[in-house]
Structures are given as structure tokens and as C-alpha cells.
Amino acid sequence: FRRVLFRSASLPTTEQTALGLKAGVCFKTALVLATSRPDSPAITRAQLPTIFADPNAAWPDGEPLKIILRGRAGSENAYLIRAVPGMESALDAAYKRGGIPIGSTDQENVELANRTAGSLAVTTLLQIRAEQLSLRPLPLDGTTASVQTLATGAYPFPLDLCLLVRDDSAAAAKALIAFMRSPEGEKVARGFDALPIE
């Protein structure tokens, strides 16, 4: 199944198009900073470079803040670098420190965040909602991530996710795409805080 259905954090790249991949259906969700803590203190974009660069970062109550990194080539890193001034050097400093857990896949990322006390991980609101994770998204720049704040443009980190398929996709993949493009599928997506993109 994975051979003919892929997730992408954008429309197909030139390389993916050359492989015959095309967007089957796309959604807008929120890229979020999430934690295993029982509360979710607000955070700002301006704080992020300092948090990632600081080997002794702490939450407002003094609890150690434990960053969970994504792989260096992860699309999340590229997004943060584009969206937050100073983030490239902060991420570089975090990777050079060593000893910081790295989630090489979406699943490994949230599993590390879930079992690490005081964690701070980059993930998507869609994954948290769809998998019913106990991770808590932090309000960003005073705005809570939700389908409503995505729709109004108030949430500052919107992220487009696409399911990519090929013409020779398996019947199951084509059925999934058809369902997600239907009114019922769009309703399911909205329930997971994801907005269908035409």
C-alpha cells in the first residue's frame, strides 16, 4: 500500500512528479509545538530560537524542557527556518549538542515526545487528533491551533499536507482518495482539525 500512497508536506516536488506521483487530496492543518506536560503554556515564535539553542532550557515553572528533534532533512525543520528568523542557527546548535532524541519518522517523533517528561516536539495537529495522542499543542503567538483559526488565517503556522498517488495506485489507495474528497471524508478531516484544500 505504501508503494502507491505517500504523504507529502507540500505539492509533489519535481523529483516526485518524475516518479509519476501526483496530489490525490490535500489538507491544511497546523504545524504545532506540542508537549507531554499536563498543561500547555503559551509560546511565541520569537522564543523558539533561544529554546532550541539553550542546553538548559526550562519551562516557566522551572521543569527542564526536553527538545525532541526531527531528522536534519525533515520538512518541519525547513518550515521553521523559513518561518522563524534565527531558527537555522538554533537548530544547528541543537544538533551539535548531541544527546537530544531525534524522531526520524512521524511516529517515532510523537512516541519520543509522549514518553519524555517536559518534552517539546514539532508535529501536526492532524496527527495529534487523528491518533488521539495525549500530547498537548501549545498556543503560538497567543493563538490556539484549531480548524477555526486555520480557516481565518489567525494561526501562524499553517501546513499543507497531501496524499500523493500514481496512476497505477492500488484500488484501496484510490478508494481512500475518493473517500477523503467526498463530503463525508471532508467532515472527518475537519473533525481532526484539517481543512480540505480544493
mmCIF file of C-alpha atoms in Angstrom:
data_model
loop_
_atom_site.group_PDB
_atom_site.id
_atom_site.type_symbol
_atom_site.label_atom_id
_atom_site.label_comp_id
_atom_site.label_asym_id
_atom_site.label_seq_id
_atom_site.Cartn_x
_atom_site.Cartn_y
_atom_site.Cartn_z
ATOM 1 C CA PHE A 1 0.000 0.000 0.000
ATOM 2 C CA ARG A 2 2.795 2.443 0.861
ATOM 3 C CA ARG A 3 4.207 1.786 -2.604
ATOM 4 C CA VAL A 4 1.360 3.728 -4.193
ATOM 5 C CA LEU A 5 0.238 6.173 -1.472
ATOM 6 C CA PHE A 6 2.604 8.690 0.079
ATOM 7 C CA ARG A 7 2.296 11.674 2.416
ATOM 8 C CA SER A 8 3.951 14.916 1.424
ATOM 9 C CA ALA A 9 4.258 18.213 3.282
ATOM 10 C CA SER A 10 3.594 20.029 0.013
ATOM 11 C CA LEU A 11 2.525 19.517 -3.560
ATOM 12 C CA PRO A 12 4.686 16.991 -5.424
ATOM 13 C CA THR A 13 8.291 18.026 -5.990
ATOM 14 C CA THR A 14 9.906 17.793 -9.412
ATOM 15 C CA GLU A 15 11.514 14.518 -8.352
ATOM 16 C CA GLN A 16 8.203 13.074 -7.143
ATOM 17 C CA THR A 17 6.441 14.141 -10.324
ATOM 18 C CA ALA A 18 9.157 12.380 -12.324
ATOM 19 C CA LEU A 19 8.249 9.212 -10.411
ATOM 20 C CA GLY A 20 4.644 9.573 -11.535
ATOM 21 C CA LEU A 21 3.341 10.908 -8.223
ATOM 22 C CA LYS A 22 0.559 13.480 -8.126
ATOM 23 C CA ALA A 23 -1.580 15.022 -5.414
ATOM 24 C CA GLY A 24 -4.650 12.903 -4.760
ATOM 25 C CA VAL A 25 -6.051 15.071 -1.992
ATOM 26 C CA CYS A 26 -4.615 17.897 0.137
ATOM 27 C CA PHE A 27 -5.475 19.338 3.530
ATOM 28 C CA LYS A 28 -4.365 22.297 5.594
ATOM 29 C CA THR A 29 -3.503 21.555 9.207
ATOM 30 C CA ALA A 30 -1.394 23.261 11.860
ATOM 31 C CA LEU A 31 2.290 22.694 12.492
ATOM 32 C CA VAL A 32 2.413 22.750 16.275
ATOM 33 C CA LEU A 33 4.830 22.703 19.180
ATOM 34 C CA ALA A 34 3.485 20.007 21.487
ATOM 35 C CA THR A 35 4.390 18.728 24.930
ATOM 36 C CA SER A 36 3.822 15.780 27.223
ATOM 37 C CA ARG A 37 3.218 18.175 30.113
ATOM 38 C CA PRO A 38 -0.307 18.218 31.590
ATOM 39 C CA ASP A 39 -0.515 21.935 30.833
ATOM 40 C CA SER A 40 0.387 23.777 27.660
ATOM 41 C CA PRO A 41 1.941 27.176 28.382
ATOM 42 C CA ALA A 42 1.831 29.676 25.549
ATOM 43 C CA ILE A 43 4.907 30.185 23.409
ATOM 44 C CA THR A 44 5.949 32.741 20.814
ATOM 45 C CA ARG A 45 7.877 32.452 17.596
ATOM 46 C CA ALA A 46 10.474 34.842 18.990
ATOM 47 C CA GLN A 47 11.229 32.402 21.829
ATOM 48 C CA LEU A 48 11.867 29.383 19.632
ATOM 49 C CA PRO A 49 15.494 30.049 18.591
ATOM 50 C CA THR A 50 16.507 30.632 22.215
ATOM 51 C CA ILE A 51 14.711 27.484 23.387
ATOM 52 C CA PHE A 52 16.324 25.264 20.761
ATOM 53 C CA ALA A 53 19.798 26.763 21.207
ATOM 54 C CA ASP A 54 19.773 26.689 25.023
ATOM 55 C CA PRO A 55 21.173 23.457 26.532
ATOM 56 C CA ASN A 56 19.491 24.368 29.836
ATOM 57 C CA ALA A 57 16.074 25.428 28.534
ATOM 58 C CA ALA A 58 13.289 25.234 31.112
ATOM 59 C CA TRP A 59 9.541 25.619 31.289
ATOM 60 C CA PRO A 60 8.108 28.629 33.200
ATOM 61 C CA ASP A 61 7.804 26.519 36.380
ATOM 62 C CA GLY A 62 11.464 25.505 36.204
ATOM 63 C CA GLU A 63 10.947 21.977 34.849
ATOM 64 C CA PRO A 64 13.658 21.074 32.315
ATOM 65 C CA LEU A 65 12.450 21.498 28.738
ATOM 66 C CA LYS A 66 13.429 18.484 26.649
ATOM 67 C CA ILE A 67 13.529 19.104 22.918
ATOM 68 C CA ILE A 68 12.703 16.292 20.510
ATOM 69 C CA LEU A 69 14.405 16.953 17.180
ATOM 70 C CA ARG A 70 13.378 15.722 13.757
ATOM 71 C CA GLY A 71 15.902 14.371 11.274
ATOM 72 C CA ARG A 72 18.029 17.126 9.745
ATOM 73 C CA ALA A 73 16.356 16.711 6.360
ATOM 74 C CA GLY A 74 12.833 16.775 7.819
ATOM 75 C CA SER A 75 10.354 19.165 6.204
ATOM 76 C CA GLU A 76 9.479 20.503 9.667
ATOM 77 C CA ASN A 77 12.964 21.979 10.020
ATOM 78 C CA ALA A 78 12.786 23.686 6.640
ATOM 79 C CA TYR A 79 9.399 25.122 7.592
ATOM 80 C CA LEU A 80 10.677 26.545 10.890
ATOM 81 C CA ILE A 81 13.764 28.002 9.224
ATOM 82 C CA ARG A 82 11.564 29.843 6.719
ATOM 83 C CA ALA A 83 9.072 31.000 9.350
ATOM 84 C CA VAL A 84 11.327 31.997 12.262
ATOM 85 C CA PRO A 85 14.370 34.275 11.993
ATOM 86 C CA GLY A 86 17.368 32.733 13.744
ATOM 87 C CA MET A 87 15.955 29.217 13.674
ATOM 88 C CA GLU A 88 18.567 27.766 11.324
ATOM 89 C CA SER A 89 21.466 28.511 13.656
ATOM 90 C CA ALA A 90 19.416 27.424 16.691
ATOM 91 C CA LEU A 91 18.664 24.040 15.128
ATOM 92 C CA ASP A 92 22.296 23.645 14.114
ATOM 93 C CA ALA A 93 23.348 24.297 17.715
ATOM 94 C CA ALA A 94 20.826 21.726 18.975
ATOM 95 C CA TYR A 95 22.098 19.011 16.625
ATOM 96 C CA LYS A 96 25.709 19.725 17.579
ATOM 97 C CA ARG A 97 24.978 19.373 21.306
ATOM 98 C CA GLY A 98 24.254 15.685 20.983
ATOM 99 C CA GLY A 99 22.215 13.621 23.383
ATOM 100 C CA ILE A 100 18.926 15.073 22.136
ATOM 101 C CA PRO A 101 16.382 12.458 20.974
ATOM 102 C CA ILE A 102 15.723 12.520 17.229
ATOM 103 C CA GLY A 103 12.450 11.292 15.772
ATOM 104 C CA SER A 104 13.298 10.096 12.270
ATOM 105 C CA THR A 105 9.644 9.365 11.435
ATOM 106 C CA ASP A 106 6.333 10.969 12.426
ATOM 107 C CA GLN A 107 5.554 8.013 14.693
ATOM 108 C CA GLU A 108 8.934 7.898 16.359
ATOM 109 C CA ASN A 109 8.744 11.639 16.930
ATOM 110 C CA VAL A 110 5.461 11.541 18.844
ATOM 111 C CA GLU A 111 6.409 8.381 20.724
ATOM 112 C CA LEU A 112 9.587 10.060 21.974
ATOM 113 C CA ALA A 113 7.649 13.179 22.915
ATOM 114 C CA ASN A 114 4.987 11.186 24.717
ATOM 115 C CA ARG A 115 7.403 9.266 26.937
ATOM 116 C CA THR A 116 9.782 12.168 27.657
ATOM 117 C CA ALA A 117 8.883 14.310 30.667
ATOM 118 C CA GLY A 118 8.841 18.003 29.794
ATOM 119 C CA SER A 119 9.123 17.311 26.063
ATOM 120 C CA LEU A 120 8.768 19.874 23.288
ATOM 121 C CA ALA A 121 8.226 18.384 19.844
ATOM 122 C CA VAL A 122 7.236 19.657 16.422
ATOM 123 C CA THR A 123 4.313 17.734 14.947
ATOM 124 C CA THR A 124 0.957 18.393 13.310
ATOM 125 C CA LEU A 125 -2.426 18.983 14.854
ATOM 126 C CA LEU A 126 -3.848 16.448 12.394
ATOM 127 C CA GLN A 127 -1.613 13.669 13.742
ATOM 128 C CA ILE A 128 -2.425 14.523 17.353
ATOM 129 C CA ARG A 129 -6.170 14.488 16.692
ATOM 130 C CA ALA A 130 -6.306 11.521 14.311
ATOM 131 C CA GLU A 131 -4.190 9.294 16.563
ATOM 132 C CA GLN A 132 -5.800 10.609 19.775
ATOM 133 C CA LEU A 133 -2.401 11.376 21.245
ATOM 134 C CA SER A 134 -2.050 12.737 24.759
ATOM 135 C CA LEU A 135 0.397 15.412 23.572
ATOM 136 C CA ARG A 136 -0.825 18.969 24.102
ATOM 137 C CA PRO A 137 -0.286 21.659 21.442
ATOM 138 C CA LEU A 138 0.996 24.962 22.810
ATOM 139 C CA PRO A 139 -0.764 28.203 21.851
ATOM 140 C CA LEU A 140 1.551 30.049 19.467
ATOM 141 C CA ASP A 141 1.752 33.837 19.487
ATOM 142 C CA GLY A 142 -1.428 33.872 21.545
ATOM 143 C CA THR A 143 -3.425 31.691 19.149
ATOM 144 C CA THR A 144 -4.589 28.125 19.750
ATOM 145 C CA ALA A 145 -4.341 25.803 16.752
ATOM 146 C CA SER A 146 -7.746 24.652 15.511
ATOM 147 C CA VAL A 147 -9.723 24.260 12.323
ATOM 148 C CA GLN A 148 -11.305 27.635 13.070
ATOM 149 C CA THR A 149 -8.013 29.533 13.473
ATOM 150 C CA LEU A 150 -6.682 27.837 10.343
ATOM 151 C CA ALA A 151 -9.769 28.909 8.401
ATOM 152 C CA THR A 152 -9.423 32.540 9.483
ATOM 153 C CA GLY A 153 -5.668 32.618 8.984
ATOM 154 C CA ALA A 154 -5.114 33.525 12.640
ATOM 155 C CA TYR A 155 -2.851 30.560 13.422
ATOM 156 C CA PRO A 156 0.682 31.469 12.281
ATOM 157 C CA PHE A 157 1.954 28.010 11.241
ATOM 158 C CA PRO A 158 -0.462 26.542 8.650
ATOM 159 C CA LEU A 159 0.831 23.451 6.862
ATOM 160 C CA ASP A 160 -0.424 21.835 3.660
ATOM 161 C CA LEU A 161 -0.329 18.035 3.607
ATOM 162 C CA CYS A 162 -1.045 15.990 0.503
ATOM 163 C CA LEU A 163 -1.615 12.308 -0.167
ATOM 164 C CA LEU A 164 0.348 11.521 -3.315
ATOM 165 C CA VAL A 165 -0.655 8.732 -5.663
ATOM 166 C CA ARG A 166 0.305 7.298 -9.033
ATOM 167 C CA ASP A 167 -1.882 6.319 -11.942
ATOM 168 C CA ASP A 168 -1.175 2.673 -11.117
ATOM 169 C CA SER A 169 -2.255 3.068 -7.494
ATOM 170 C CA ALA A 170 -3.926 0.103 -5.848
ATOM 171 C CA ALA A 171 -7.694 0.081 -5.650
ATOM 172 C CA ALA A 172 -7.525 0.633 -1.881
ATOM 173 C CA ALA A 173 -5.474 3.807 -2.360
ATOM 174 C CA LYS A 174 -7.894 5.144 -4.966
ATOM 175 C CA ALA A 175 -10.832 4.355 -2.685
ATOM 176 C CA LEU A 176 -9.199 6.240 0.186
ATOM 177 C CA ILE A 177 -8.583 9.275 -2.011
ATOM 178 C CA ALA A 178 -12.173 9.198 -3.269
ATOM 179 C CA PHE A 179 -13.493 8.994 0.289
ATOM 180 C CA MET A 180 -11.326 11.858 1.543
ATOM 181 C CA ARG A 181 -12.553 14.022 -1.348
ATOM 182 C CA SER A 182 -16.198 13.271 -0.566
ATOM 183 C CA PRO A 183 -18.374 15.402 1.776
ATOM 184 C CA GLU A 184 -18.202 12.630 4.369
ATOM 185 C CA GLY A 185 -14.413 12.453 4.132
ATOM 186 C CA GLU A 186 -14.115 16.232 4.391
ATOM 187 C CA LYS A 187 -16.250 16.109 7.531
ATOM 188 C CA VAL A 188 -13.897 13.518 9.017
ATOM 189 C CA ALA A 189 -10.895 15.716 8.171
ATOM 190 C CA ARG A 190 -12.458 18.764 9.798
ATOM 191 C CA GLY A 191 -13.104 16.665 12.899
ATOM 192 C CA PHE A 192 -9.356 16.111 13.037
ATOM 193 C CA ASP A 193 -8.680 19.866 12.642
ATOM 194 C CA ALA A 194 -7.724 19.662 8.983
ATOM 195 C CA LEU A 195 -9.210 21.830 6.230
ATOM 196 C CA PRO A 196 -9.729 20.330 2.759
ATOM 197 C CA ILE A 197 -7.867 22.216 0.006
ATOM 198 C CA GLU A 198 -9.571 22.394 -3.384
#
